[in-house]
XYZ file of N, CA, C and O in Angstrom:
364
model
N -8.627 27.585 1.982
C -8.190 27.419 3.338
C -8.100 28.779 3.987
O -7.872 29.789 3.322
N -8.317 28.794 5.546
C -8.136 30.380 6.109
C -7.228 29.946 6.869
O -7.016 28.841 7.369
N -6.411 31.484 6.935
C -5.420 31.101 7.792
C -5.376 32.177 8.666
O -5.951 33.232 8.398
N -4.444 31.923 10.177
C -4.551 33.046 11.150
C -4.437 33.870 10.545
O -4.368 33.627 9.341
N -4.336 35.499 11.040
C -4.968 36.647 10.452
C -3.198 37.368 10.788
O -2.491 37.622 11.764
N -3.142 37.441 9.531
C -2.051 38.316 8.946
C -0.856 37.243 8.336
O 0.180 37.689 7.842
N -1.143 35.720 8.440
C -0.278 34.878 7.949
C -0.760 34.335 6.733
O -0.808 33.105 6.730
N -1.288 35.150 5.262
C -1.823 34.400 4.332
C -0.473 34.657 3.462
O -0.176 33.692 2.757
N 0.312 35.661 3.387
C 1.355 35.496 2.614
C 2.721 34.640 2.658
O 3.401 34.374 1.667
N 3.084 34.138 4.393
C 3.317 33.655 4.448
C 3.289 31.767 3.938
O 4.101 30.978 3.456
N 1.838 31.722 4.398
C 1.169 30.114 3.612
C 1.604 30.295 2.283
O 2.412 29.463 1.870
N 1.117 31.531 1.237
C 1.148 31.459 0.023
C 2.659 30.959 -0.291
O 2.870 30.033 -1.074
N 3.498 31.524 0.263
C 4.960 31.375 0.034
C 5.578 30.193 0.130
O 6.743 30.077 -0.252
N 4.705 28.892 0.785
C 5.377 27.654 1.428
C 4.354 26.902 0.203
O 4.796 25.920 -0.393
N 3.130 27.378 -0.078
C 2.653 26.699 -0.853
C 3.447 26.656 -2.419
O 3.547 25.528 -2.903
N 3.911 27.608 -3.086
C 4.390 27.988 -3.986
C 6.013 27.384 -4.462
O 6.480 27.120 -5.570
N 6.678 27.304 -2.865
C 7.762 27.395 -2.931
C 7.814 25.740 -3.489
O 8.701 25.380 -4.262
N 7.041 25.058 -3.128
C 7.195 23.550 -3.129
C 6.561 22.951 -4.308
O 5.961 21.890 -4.137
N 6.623 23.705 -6.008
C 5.781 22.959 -6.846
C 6.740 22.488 -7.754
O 6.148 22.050 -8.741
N 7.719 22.401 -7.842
C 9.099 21.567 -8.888
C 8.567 20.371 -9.079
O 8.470 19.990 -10.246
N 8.191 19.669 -8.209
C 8.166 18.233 -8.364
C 6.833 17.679 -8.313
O 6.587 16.600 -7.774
N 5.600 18.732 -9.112
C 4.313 18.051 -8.835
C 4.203 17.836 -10.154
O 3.735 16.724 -10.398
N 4.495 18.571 -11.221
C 4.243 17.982 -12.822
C 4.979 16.318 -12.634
O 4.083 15.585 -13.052
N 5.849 15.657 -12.323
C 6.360 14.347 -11.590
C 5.831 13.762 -11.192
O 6.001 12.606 -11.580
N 4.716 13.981 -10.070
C 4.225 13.072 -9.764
C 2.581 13.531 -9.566
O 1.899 13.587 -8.543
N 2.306 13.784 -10.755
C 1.094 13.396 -11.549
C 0.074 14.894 -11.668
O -1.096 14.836 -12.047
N 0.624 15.934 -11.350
C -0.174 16.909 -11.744
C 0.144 17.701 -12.537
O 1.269 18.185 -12.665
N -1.310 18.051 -13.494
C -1.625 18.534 -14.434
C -1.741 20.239 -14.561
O -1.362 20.920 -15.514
N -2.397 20.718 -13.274
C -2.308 22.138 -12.980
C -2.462 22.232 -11.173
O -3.041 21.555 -10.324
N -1.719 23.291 -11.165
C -1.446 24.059 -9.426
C -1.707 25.307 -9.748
O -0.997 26.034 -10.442
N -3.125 25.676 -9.054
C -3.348 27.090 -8.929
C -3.311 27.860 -7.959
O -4.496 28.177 -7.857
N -2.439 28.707 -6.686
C -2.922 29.254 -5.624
C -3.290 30.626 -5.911
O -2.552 31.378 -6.547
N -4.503 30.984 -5.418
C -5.423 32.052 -5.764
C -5.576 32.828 -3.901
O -5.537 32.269 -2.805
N -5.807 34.749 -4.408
C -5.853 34.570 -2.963
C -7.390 35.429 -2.902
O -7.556 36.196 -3.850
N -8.367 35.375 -2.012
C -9.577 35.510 -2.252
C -9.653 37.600 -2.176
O -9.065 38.348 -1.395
N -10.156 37.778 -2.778
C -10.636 39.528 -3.063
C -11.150 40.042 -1.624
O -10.766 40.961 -0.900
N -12.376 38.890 -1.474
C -13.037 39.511 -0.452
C -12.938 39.077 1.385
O -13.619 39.426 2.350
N -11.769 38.185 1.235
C -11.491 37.983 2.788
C -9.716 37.881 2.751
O -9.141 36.939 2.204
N -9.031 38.960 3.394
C -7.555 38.780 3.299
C -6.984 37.669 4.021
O -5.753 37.673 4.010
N -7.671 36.474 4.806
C -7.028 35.330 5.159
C -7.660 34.106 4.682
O -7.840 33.167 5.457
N -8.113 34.038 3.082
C -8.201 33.280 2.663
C -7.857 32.850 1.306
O -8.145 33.554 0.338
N -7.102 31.442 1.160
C -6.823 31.251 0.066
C -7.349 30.036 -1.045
O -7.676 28.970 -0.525
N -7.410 30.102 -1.967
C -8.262 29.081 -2.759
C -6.621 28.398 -3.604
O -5.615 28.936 -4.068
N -7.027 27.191 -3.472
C -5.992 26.057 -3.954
C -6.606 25.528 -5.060
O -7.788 25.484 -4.720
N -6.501 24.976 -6.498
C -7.584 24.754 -7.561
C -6.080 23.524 -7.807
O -4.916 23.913 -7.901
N -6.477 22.191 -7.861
C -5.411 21.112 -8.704
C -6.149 20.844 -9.617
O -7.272 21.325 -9.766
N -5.519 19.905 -10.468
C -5.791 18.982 -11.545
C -4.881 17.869 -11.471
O -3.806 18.139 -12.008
N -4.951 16.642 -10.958
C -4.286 15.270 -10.871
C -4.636 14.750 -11.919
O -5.625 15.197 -12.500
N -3.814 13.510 -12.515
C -4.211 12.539 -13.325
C -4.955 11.178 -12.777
O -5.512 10.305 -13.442
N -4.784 11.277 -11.331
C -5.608 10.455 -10.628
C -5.891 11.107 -9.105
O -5.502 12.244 -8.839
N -6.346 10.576 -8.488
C -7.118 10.319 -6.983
C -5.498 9.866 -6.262
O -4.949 10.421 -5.310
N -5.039 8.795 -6.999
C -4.082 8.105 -6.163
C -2.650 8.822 -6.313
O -1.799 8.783 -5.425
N -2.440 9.673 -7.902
C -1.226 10.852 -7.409
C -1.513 11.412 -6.769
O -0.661 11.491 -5.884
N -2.626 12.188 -6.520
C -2.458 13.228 -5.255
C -2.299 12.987 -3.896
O -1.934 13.765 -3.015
N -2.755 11.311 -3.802
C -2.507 10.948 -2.634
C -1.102 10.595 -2.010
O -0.752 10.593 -0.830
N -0.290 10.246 -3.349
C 0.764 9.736 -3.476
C 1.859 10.928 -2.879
O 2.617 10.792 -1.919
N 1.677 12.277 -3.859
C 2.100 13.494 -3.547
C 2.218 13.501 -1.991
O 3.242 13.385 -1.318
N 1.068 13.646 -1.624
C 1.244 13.920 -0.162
C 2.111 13.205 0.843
O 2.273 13.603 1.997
N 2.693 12.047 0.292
C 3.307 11.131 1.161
C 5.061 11.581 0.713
O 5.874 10.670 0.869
N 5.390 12.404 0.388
C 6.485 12.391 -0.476
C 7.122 13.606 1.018
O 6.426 14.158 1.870
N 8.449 13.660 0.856
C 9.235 14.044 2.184
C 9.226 15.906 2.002
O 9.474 16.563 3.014
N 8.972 16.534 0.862
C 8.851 17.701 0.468
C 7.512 18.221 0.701
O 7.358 19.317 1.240
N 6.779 17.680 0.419
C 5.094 17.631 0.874
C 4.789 17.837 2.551
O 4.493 18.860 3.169
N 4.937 16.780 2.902
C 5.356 16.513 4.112
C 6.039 17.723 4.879
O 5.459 18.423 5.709
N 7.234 17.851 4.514
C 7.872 19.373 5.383
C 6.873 20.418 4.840
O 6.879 21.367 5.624
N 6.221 20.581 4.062
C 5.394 21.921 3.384
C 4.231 22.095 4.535
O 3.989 23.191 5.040
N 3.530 20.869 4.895
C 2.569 20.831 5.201
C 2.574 21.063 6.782
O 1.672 21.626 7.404
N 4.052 20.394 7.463
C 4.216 21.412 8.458
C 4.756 22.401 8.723
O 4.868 22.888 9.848
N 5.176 22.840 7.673
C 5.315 24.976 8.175
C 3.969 25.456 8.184
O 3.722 26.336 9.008
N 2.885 24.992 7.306
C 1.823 25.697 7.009
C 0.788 25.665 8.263
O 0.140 26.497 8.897
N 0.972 24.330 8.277
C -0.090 23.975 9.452
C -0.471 25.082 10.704
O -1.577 25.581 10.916
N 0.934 25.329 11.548
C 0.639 26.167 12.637
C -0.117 27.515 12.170
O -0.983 28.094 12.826
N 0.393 27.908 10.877
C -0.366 29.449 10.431
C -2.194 29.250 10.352
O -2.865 30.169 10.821
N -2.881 28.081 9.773
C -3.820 27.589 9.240
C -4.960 27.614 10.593
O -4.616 27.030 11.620
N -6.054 28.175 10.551
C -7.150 27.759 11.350
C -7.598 26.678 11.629
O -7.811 26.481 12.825
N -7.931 25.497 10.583
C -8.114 24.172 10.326
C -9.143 24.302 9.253
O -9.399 23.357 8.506
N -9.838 25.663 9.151
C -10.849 25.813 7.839
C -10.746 25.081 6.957
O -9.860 25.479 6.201
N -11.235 24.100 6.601
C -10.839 23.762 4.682
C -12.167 23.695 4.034
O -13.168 23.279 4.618
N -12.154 24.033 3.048
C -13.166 23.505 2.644
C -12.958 22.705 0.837
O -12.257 23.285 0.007
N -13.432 21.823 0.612
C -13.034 20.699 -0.358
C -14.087 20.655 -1.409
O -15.273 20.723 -1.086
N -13.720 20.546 -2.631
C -14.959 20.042 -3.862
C -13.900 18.734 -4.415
O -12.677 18.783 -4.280
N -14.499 17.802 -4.931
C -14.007 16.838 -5.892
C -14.684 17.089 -7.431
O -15.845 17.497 -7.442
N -14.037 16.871 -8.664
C -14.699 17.017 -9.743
C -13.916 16.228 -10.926
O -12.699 16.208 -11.110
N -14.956 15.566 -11.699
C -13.738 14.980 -12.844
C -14.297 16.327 -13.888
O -15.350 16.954 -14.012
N -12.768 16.348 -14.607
C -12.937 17.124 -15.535
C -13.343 16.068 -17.242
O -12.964 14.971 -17.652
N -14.161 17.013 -17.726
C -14.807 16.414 -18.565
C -13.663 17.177 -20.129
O -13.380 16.502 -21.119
N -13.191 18.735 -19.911
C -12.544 18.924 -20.929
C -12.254 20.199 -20.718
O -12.334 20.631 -19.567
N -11.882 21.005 -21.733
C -11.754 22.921 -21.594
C -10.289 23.279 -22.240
O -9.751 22.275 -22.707
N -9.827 24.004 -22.320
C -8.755 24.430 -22.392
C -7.574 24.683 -21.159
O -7.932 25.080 -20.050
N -6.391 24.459 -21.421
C -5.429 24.583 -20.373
C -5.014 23.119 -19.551
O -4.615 22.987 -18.394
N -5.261 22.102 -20.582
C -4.452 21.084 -19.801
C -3.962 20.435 -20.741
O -3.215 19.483 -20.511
């Protein structure tokens, strides 16, 4: 995701602040990464046990307030991959 220009630490901080309760409801790994080569962008990496926790997540009242502090900082950039994981280490 990119965000206005000089608010990526801020996002990072709202993203971070809010992960207590995602091993709960159904995730496996939360990665926020922040990119080398552009300082207003950040890479988000999950691992759900389904399609429908993460959807679930999002409906939850903590989620929800996260998603509007972040929002106003955020360009609307996103950009999205889907992938099943087949195996590896770290889950």
């Amino acid at each position: 995701m990119r965000t206005k220009p000089g608010r990526r630490n801020e996002v990072v901080g709202i993203l971070l602040n809010g992960t207590d309760g995602l091993r709960a409801a159904g995730c496996q790994a939360y990665v926020v990464g922040l990119s080398d080569s552009d300082e207003d962008v950040i890479w988000v990496s999950e691992v759900w046990d389904t399609k429908e926790h993460h959807h679930n997540s999002l409906q939850l009242a903590a989620a929800k307030a996260a998603i509007g502090r972040a929002m106003p900082m955020l360009t609307g950039e996103f950009t999205s991959q889907g992938m099943t994981v087949a195996g590896g280490v770290g889950l």
